[in-house]
Every structure is written in C-alpha cells, then in structure tokens.
Amino acid sequence: EVIDYFYTAGSLELPNRGCKANLLKMPRKLLFSANNDLAVRILGGYSLLVLAK
C-alpha cells in the first residue's frame, strides 16, 4: 500500500552532472513547476521516493 510519494530532483541539486544535465536544467525546472508528472516522464532527471506500508 502506497502512503505517499514525491520526486527528488537529483539532476538539479547535485553539482557537476555534465553538459547534458546543465542544458536541461532550466527546462526541467519550468516544466516541473507547471506539471511535475509530465516533466518527469518527458525530461527525466528525477527519482521517485515512495513511502509504503
């Protein structure tokens, strides 16, 4: 049973992730603020943290 979940932004918070990650940083932030599920599916760079019972 899933109690709660959220996305962790490893690609945005960790330093020195490479050129590709740096290029996608701003689009990830903008799309995630508008629709987080869509941003995760399209651009990636996030991990799913799940609290389960």
CSV table of C-alpha atoms in Angstrom, one decimal:
chain,number,residue,atom,x,y,z
A,1,GLU,CA,0.0,0.0,0.0
A,2,VAL,CA,1.5,3.4,-1.1
A,3,ILE,CA,1.1,6.0,1.6
A,4,ASP,CA,2.9,8.9,-0.1
A,5,TYR,CA,5.3,9.6,-2.9
A,6,PHE,CA,7.3,12.5,-4.3
A,7,TYR,CA,10.0,13.2,-6.9
A,8,THR,CA,13.6,14.0,-5.8
A,9,ALA,CA,15.5,16.4,-8.2
A,10,GLY,CA,18.9,14.8,-8.2
A,11,SER,CA,19.8,16.3,-11.6
A,12,LEU,CA,19.0,19.8,-10.4
A,13,GLU,CA,20.5,19.6,-6.9
A,14,LEU,CA,23.8,17.7,-7.4
A,15,PRO,CA,26.8,19.6,-8.8
A,16,ASN,CA,28.9,18.6,-11.8
A,17,ARG,CA,26.4,16.4,-13.6
A,18,GLY,CA,27.8,17.0,-17.1
A,19,CYS,CA,26.9,19.2,-20.0
A,20,LYS,CA,23.7,17.5,-21.0
A,21,ALA,CA,22.3,17.8,-17.5
A,22,ASN,CA,23.2,21.5,-17.4
A,23,LEU,CA,21.5,22.2,-20.7
A,24,LEU,CA,18.2,20.6,-19.4
A,25,LYS,CA,18.3,22.2,-16.0
A,26,MET,CA,16.1,25.2,-16.8
A,27,PRO,CA,13.5,23.3,-19.0
A,28,ARG,CA,13.2,20.7,-16.2
A,29,LYS,CA,12.6,23.4,-13.6
A,30,LEU,CA,10.0,25.2,-15.7
A,31,LEU,CA,8.1,22.1,-16.8
A,32,PHE,CA,8.2,20.6,-13.3
A,33,SER,CA,6.6,23.7,-11.8
A,34,ALA,CA,3.8,23.5,-14.3
A,35,ASN,CA,3.2,19.7,-14.3
A,36,ASN,CA,5.6,17.5,-12.3
A,37,ASP,CA,4.4,14.1,-13.6
A,38,LEU,CA,4.7,15.3,-17.3
A,39,ALA,CA,8.2,16.7,-16.6
A,40,VAL,CA,9.4,13.5,-15.1
A,41,ARG,CA,8.1,11.4,-18.0
A,42,ILE,CA,9.4,13.7,-20.8
A,43,LEU,CA,12.7,15.1,-19.5
A,44,GLY,CA,13.7,12.6,-16.7
A,45,GLY,CA,16.3,13.5,-14.2
A,46,TYR,CA,14.2,12.8,-11.2
A,47,SER,CA,13.9,9.9,-8.8
A,48,LEU,CA,10.7,8.6,-7.3
A,49,LEU,CA,10.7,8.3,-3.5
A,50,VAL,CA,7.9,6.1,-2.2
A,51,LEU,CA,6.6,5.6,1.4
A,52,ALA,CA,4.9,2.2,1.5
A,53,LYS,CA,3.2,0.3,4.3
